[in-house]
PDB file of C-alpha atoms in Angstrom:
ATOM      1  CA  MET A   1      -8.237 -13.982  11.196  1.00 85.00           C
ATOM      2  CA  LYS A   2     -10.949 -12.923  13.591  1.00 93.00           C
ATOM      3  CA  PRO A   3      -8.345 -11.295  15.961  1.00 90.00           C
ATOM      4  CA  ALA A   4      -6.421  -9.404  13.764  1.00 88.00           C
ATOM      5  CA  LEU A   5      -9.884  -7.599  12.439  1.00 90.00           C
ATOM      6  CA  ASN A   6     -11.490  -7.511  16.073  1.00 90.00           C
ATOM      7  CA  GLY A   7      -8.598  -4.596  16.357  1.00 84.00           C
ATOM      8  CA  TYR A   8     -11.074  -2.062  14.557  1.00 86.00           C
ATOM      9  CA  GLN A   9     -14.255  -3.259  15.309  1.00 92.00           C
ATOM     10  CA  LYS A  10     -13.925  -3.869  18.706  1.00 91.00           C
ATOM     11  CA  GLY A  11     -16.471  -6.854  19.525  1.00 94.00           C
ATOM     12  CA  HIS A  12     -18.916  -4.961  17.004  1.00 94.00           C
ATOM     13  CA  CYS A  13     -21.006  -5.629  14.249  1.00 96.00           C
ATOM     14  CA  PHE A  14     -18.716  -4.374  11.062  1.00 96.00           C
ATOM     15  CA  TYR A  15     -22.269  -3.138   9.167  1.00 96.00           C
ATOM     16  CA  CYS A  16     -24.934  -2.413  12.061  1.00 94.00           C
ATOM     17  CA  SER A  17     -22.676  -2.040  15.328  1.00 93.00           C
ATOM     18  CA  ARG A  18     -24.645  -4.342  16.861  1.00 93.00           C
ATOM     19  CA  LYS A  19     -22.554  -6.366  19.801  1.00 95.00           C
ATOM     20  CA  MET A  20     -21.200  -9.726  19.626  1.00 95.00           C
ATOM     21  CA  LEU A  21     -19.377 -12.826  21.049  1.00 95.00           C
ATOM     22  CA  LEU A  22     -16.423 -13.008  18.654  1.00 94.00           C
ATOM     23  CA  LYS A  23     -16.848 -16.678  18.310  1.00 94.00           C
ATOM     24  CA  GLU A  24     -20.171 -16.189  16.856  1.00 94.00           C
ATOM     25  CA  ALA A  25     -19.118 -13.603  14.032  1.00 96.00           C
ATOM     26  CA  ASP A  26     -18.820 -13.799  11.053  1.00 96.00           C
ATOM     27  CA  VAL A  27     -15.572 -13.355   8.588  1.00 97.00           C
ATOM     28  CA  ASP A  28     -17.258 -11.251   4.911  1.00 97.00           C
ATOM     29  CA  HIS A  29     -16.686 -10.544   2.355  1.00 97.00           C
ATOM     30  CA  PHE A  30     -17.513  -6.390   1.965  1.00 97.00           C
ATOM     31  CA  PHE A  31     -17.972  -6.527  -1.351  1.00 97.00           C
ATOM     32  CA  SER A  32     -20.062 -10.302  -2.091  1.00 95.00           C
ATOM     33  CA  TRP A  33     -17.095 -13.074  -3.348  1.00 94.00           C
ATOM     34  CA  ILE A  34     -19.333 -13.606  -6.141  1.00 95.00           C
ATOM     35  CA  LEU A  35     -17.740 -11.165  -7.434  1.00 97.00           C
ATOM     36  CA  LYS A  36     -14.148 -13.288  -7.453  1.00 96.00           C
ATOM     37  CA  ASP A  37     -16.688 -16.309  -8.801  1.00 95.00           C
ATOM     38  CA  ARG A  38     -17.726 -14.553 -11.594  1.00 97.00           C
ATOM     39  CA  ARG A  39     -14.166 -13.471 -12.616  1.00 97.00           C
ATOM     40  CA  LEU A  40     -15.049  -9.193 -12.161  1.00 97.00           C
ATOM     41  CA  MET A  41     -13.101  -8.953  -8.802  1.00 97.00           C
ATOM     42  CA  SER A  42      -9.676 -11.232  -8.475  1.00 97.00           C
ATOM     43  CA  ASP A  43      -9.018 -10.048  -5.372  1.00 97.00           C
ATOM     44  CA  ALA A  44     -11.114 -10.240  -2.813  1.00 97.00           C
ATOM     45  CA  ASP A  45     -10.654 -12.309  -0.752  1.00 96.00           C
ATOM     46  CA  GLY A  46      -8.344  -9.335   0.582  1.00 97.00           C
ATOM     47  CA  VAL A  47      -7.602  -8.130   4.023  1.00 96.00           C
ATOM     48  CA  TRP A  48      -8.644  -4.956   2.263  1.00 97.00           C
ATOM     49  CA  ASN A  49     -12.258  -6.513   1.587  1.00 98.00           C
ATOM     50  CA  LEU A  50     -12.628  -8.444   4.597  1.00 97.00           C
ATOM     51  CA  VAL A  51     -15.031  -7.529   7.862  1.00 97.00           C
ATOM     52  CA  LEU A  52     -16.251  -9.190  11.919  1.00 97.00           C
ATOM     53  CA  SER A  53     -19.967  -9.477  10.454  1.00 96.00           C
ATOM     54  CA  CYS A  54     -23.627 -11.003  12.792  1.00 95.00           C
ATOM     55  CA  LYS A  55     -24.895 -13.074  10.977  1.00 93.00           C
ATOM     56  CA  LYS A  56     -28.300 -11.342  11.263  1.00 92.00           C
ATOM     57  CA  CYS A  57     -26.104  -8.892   8.651  1.00 95.00           C
ATOM     58  CA  ASN A  58     -24.439 -11.493   7.275  1.00 92.00           C
ATOM     59  CA  ARG A  59     -26.902 -14.099   6.074  1.00 88.00           C
ATOM     60  CA  GLY A  60     -30.045 -13.141   8.124  1.00 77.00           C
ATOM     61  CA  GLU A  61     -33.172 -11.647   6.847  1.00 79.00           C
ATOM     62  CA  GLY A  62     -32.464  -8.870   5.209  1.00 83.00           C
ATOM     63  CA  GLY A  63     -29.004  -9.425   4.993  1.00 87.00           C
ATOM     64  CA  LYS A  64     -26.413  -8.515   2.266  1.00 92.00           C
ATOM     65  CA  PHE A  65     -25.669 -11.484   0.870  1.00 89.00           C
ATOM     66  CA  ALA A  66     -24.711 -10.659  -2.399  1.00 89.00           C
ATOM     67  CA  SER A  67     -25.784  -6.532  -2.721  1.00 94.00           C
ATOM     68  CA  THR A  68     -23.221  -3.666  -3.313  1.00 95.00           C
ATOM     69  CA  PRO A  69     -22.617  -1.964  -0.187  1.00 96.00           C
ATOM     70  CA  SER A  70     -24.444   1.699   0.297  1.00 96.00           C
ATOM     71  CA  ASP A  71     -21.872   4.690   0.360  1.00 96.00           C
ATOM     72  CA  ARG A  72     -21.934   5.485   3.898  1.00 95.00           C
ATOM     73  CA  LEU A  73     -20.504   1.293   4.641  1.00 97.00           C
ATOM     74  CA  VAL A  74     -18.230   2.027   1.557  1.00 97.00           C
ATOM     75  CA  SER A  75     -16.986   5.086   3.570  1.00 96.00           C
ATOM     76  CA  ARG A  76     -16.548   3.110   7.239  1.00 95.00           C
ATOM     77  CA  LEU A  77     -14.496   0.719   4.424  1.00 97.00           C
ATOM     78  CA  TYR A  78     -12.031   3.425   3.186  1.00 97.00           C
ATOM     79  CA  ALA A  79     -12.022   4.266   7.259  1.00 95.00           C
ATOM     80  CA  ARG A  80     -11.371   0.868   8.838  1.00 94.00           C
ATOM     81  CA  ASN A  81      -8.704  -0.055   6.282  1.00 95.00           C
ATOM     82  CA  SER A  82      -6.561   4.094   6.950  1.00 94.00           C
ATOM     83  CA  TRP A  83      -6.215   2.850  10.614  1.00 92.00           C
ATOM     84  CA  LEU A  84      -5.610  -0.351   9.582  1.00 91.00           C
ATOM     85  CA  VAL A  85      -2.221   2.044   7.900  1.00 93.00           C
ATOM     86  CA  GLU A  86      -2.292   4.727  10.544  1.00 93.00           C
ATOM     87  CA  SER A  87      -1.814   2.836  13.351  1.00 88.00           C
ATOM     88  CA  HIS A  88       1.215  -0.442  12.375  1.00 81.00           C
ATOM     89  CA  HIS A  89      -1.466  -2.220  12.899  1.00 83.00           C
ATOM     90  CA  PRO A  90       0.355  -6.233  11.847  1.00 85.00           C
ATOM     91  CA  LEU A  91      -1.881  -5.999   8.905  1.00 89.00           C
ATOM     92  CA  ARG A  92      -0.862  -2.334   7.558  1.00 92.00           C
ATOM     93  CA  GLU A  93       1.761  -3.984   5.275  1.00 94.00           C
ATOM     94  CA  THR A  94      -0.276  -5.816   3.673  1.00 94.00           C
ATOM     95  CA  ILE A  95      -3.317  -3.165   3.315  1.00 95.00           C
ATOM     96  CA  LEU A  96      -0.442  -1.253   1.753  1.00 96.00           C
ATOM     97  CA  LEU A  97      -0.008  -3.897  -0.609  1.00 96.00           C
ATOM     98  CA  GLN A  98      -3.447  -4.871  -1.577  1.00 96.00           C
ATOM     99  CA  MET A  99      -4.672  -1.390  -2.094  1.00 97.00           C
ATOM    100  CA  GLY A 100      -2.084   1.387  -2.582  1.00 96.00           C
ATOM    101  CA  VAL A 101       0.567   3.135  -0.816  1.00 95.00           C
ATOM    102  CA  ASN A 102      -1.082   6.601  -0.547  1.00 95.00           C
ATOM    103  CA  ASP A 103      -4.406   7.398   0.480  1.00 95.00           C
ATOM    104  CA  GLU A 104      -5.701   8.864  -2.371  1.00 96.00           C
ATOM    105  CA  ALA A 105      -4.413   5.160  -3.681  1.00 97.00           C
ATOM    106  CA  ARG A 106      -6.899   3.636  -1.423  1.00 97.00           C
ATOM    107  CA  ARG A 107      -9.577   6.259  -2.544  1.00 96.00           C
ATOM    108  CA  SER A 108      -9.824   5.157  -6.028  1.00 97.00           C
ATOM    109  CA  PHE A 109      -8.853   1.475  -6.014  1.00 98.00           C
ATOM    110  CA  LEU A 110     -12.700   1.126  -3.612  1.00 97.00           C
ATOM    111  CA  ARG A 111     -14.002   3.779  -5.734  1.00 97.00           C
ATOM    112  CA  HIS A 112     -12.836   0.368  -9.037  1.00 97.00           C
ATOM    113  CA  ARG A 113     -14.301  -2.217  -6.711  1.00 97.00           C
ATOM    114  CA  GLN A 114     -17.367  -0.040  -5.866  1.00 97.00           C
ATOM    115  CA  GLN A 115     -18.248  -0.160  -9.569  1.00 97.00           C
ATOM    116  CA  ILE A 116     -18.057  -3.177 -10.063  1.00 97.00           C
ATOM    117  CA  ALA A 117     -19.660  -4.509  -7.710  1.00 97.00           C
ATOM    118  CA  ARG A 118     -23.014  -1.668  -8.342  1.00 96.00           C
ATOM    119  CA  ASP A 119     -22.623  -3.234 -12.574  1.00 96.00           C
ATOM    120  CA  ALA A 120     -22.629  -6.281 -11.148  1.00 96.00           C
ATOM    121  CA  LEU A 121     -24.726  -6.678  -8.496  1.00 94.00           C
ATOM    122  CA  ILE A 122     -27.486  -3.993  -9.169  1.00 88.00           C
ATOM    123  CA  HIS A 123     -28.684  -3.998  -5.624  1.00 92.00           C
ATOM    124  CA  THR A 124     -27.691  -1.420  -2.874  1.00 94.00           C
ATOM    125  CA  TRP A 125     -27.573  -1.979   0.527  1.00 95.00           C
ATOM    126  CA  GLU A 126     -28.087  -0.727   4.350  1.00 94.00           C
ATOM    127  CA  PRO A 127     -28.285  -2.065   7.561  1.00 93.00           C
ATOM    128  CA  LEU A 128     -32.265  -2.472   8.125  1.00 80.00           C
ATOM    129  CA  GLU A 129     -31.517  -1.835  12.071  1.00 73.00           C
ATOM    130  CA  ARG A 130     -28.133   0.308  13.133  1.00 71.00           C
ATOM    131  CA  TYR A 131     -27.189   0.750  15.560  1.00 67.00           C
ATOM    132  CA  ASP A 132     -24.851   4.011  15.909  1.00 60.00           C
ATOM    133  CA  ASP A 133     -24.649   4.629  19.777  1.00 53.00           C
ATOM    134  CA  GLN A 134     -21.246   2.333  18.977  1.00 53.00           C
ATOM    135  CA  SER A 135     -18.035   3.770  17.660  1.00 53.00           C
ATOM    136  CA  PHE A 136     -15.344   2.012  16.330  1.00 53.00           C
TER     137      PHE A 136
END
C-alpha cells in the first residue's frame, strides 16, 4: 500500500511535507480509525482515507492521534483523491467506488466525514511544523 500512496506524496509526509523514507513512513487514517471503532465511520479503512505520514505527525508529541485534521488538510486530501482519479492511477476505480463518480459527490462525501469527525472528536489538528517548500 505504501508505494501506491507514495505516487502522490513523492516521499513526503502528507501533513507537514517533511521528506521521509518510504520504509519509515506510517500509513495513517486521515480521519481517525477510532471513528470506525465507535461505529461512526464504517469506511474509515478505505483508500480515500489513507495517507503516508511521518512518525512525528502520526504519533509524536503534538501528533494527530484522534483529532480532526484542519480544513487545510481536508482540502489537501480532496486534492490528493482528485489527483488519483484524474491521473488514471491504479487506485482510481477504488476512489470512485468509495467516494463517488463526480466532483460534487466526492466533495460532499468528505464534508460529511469531516462533520462526523468534528462532532465525535472535538479537537482540530494541524502539524506543529510545516515544510511548505515541498510540493506534491
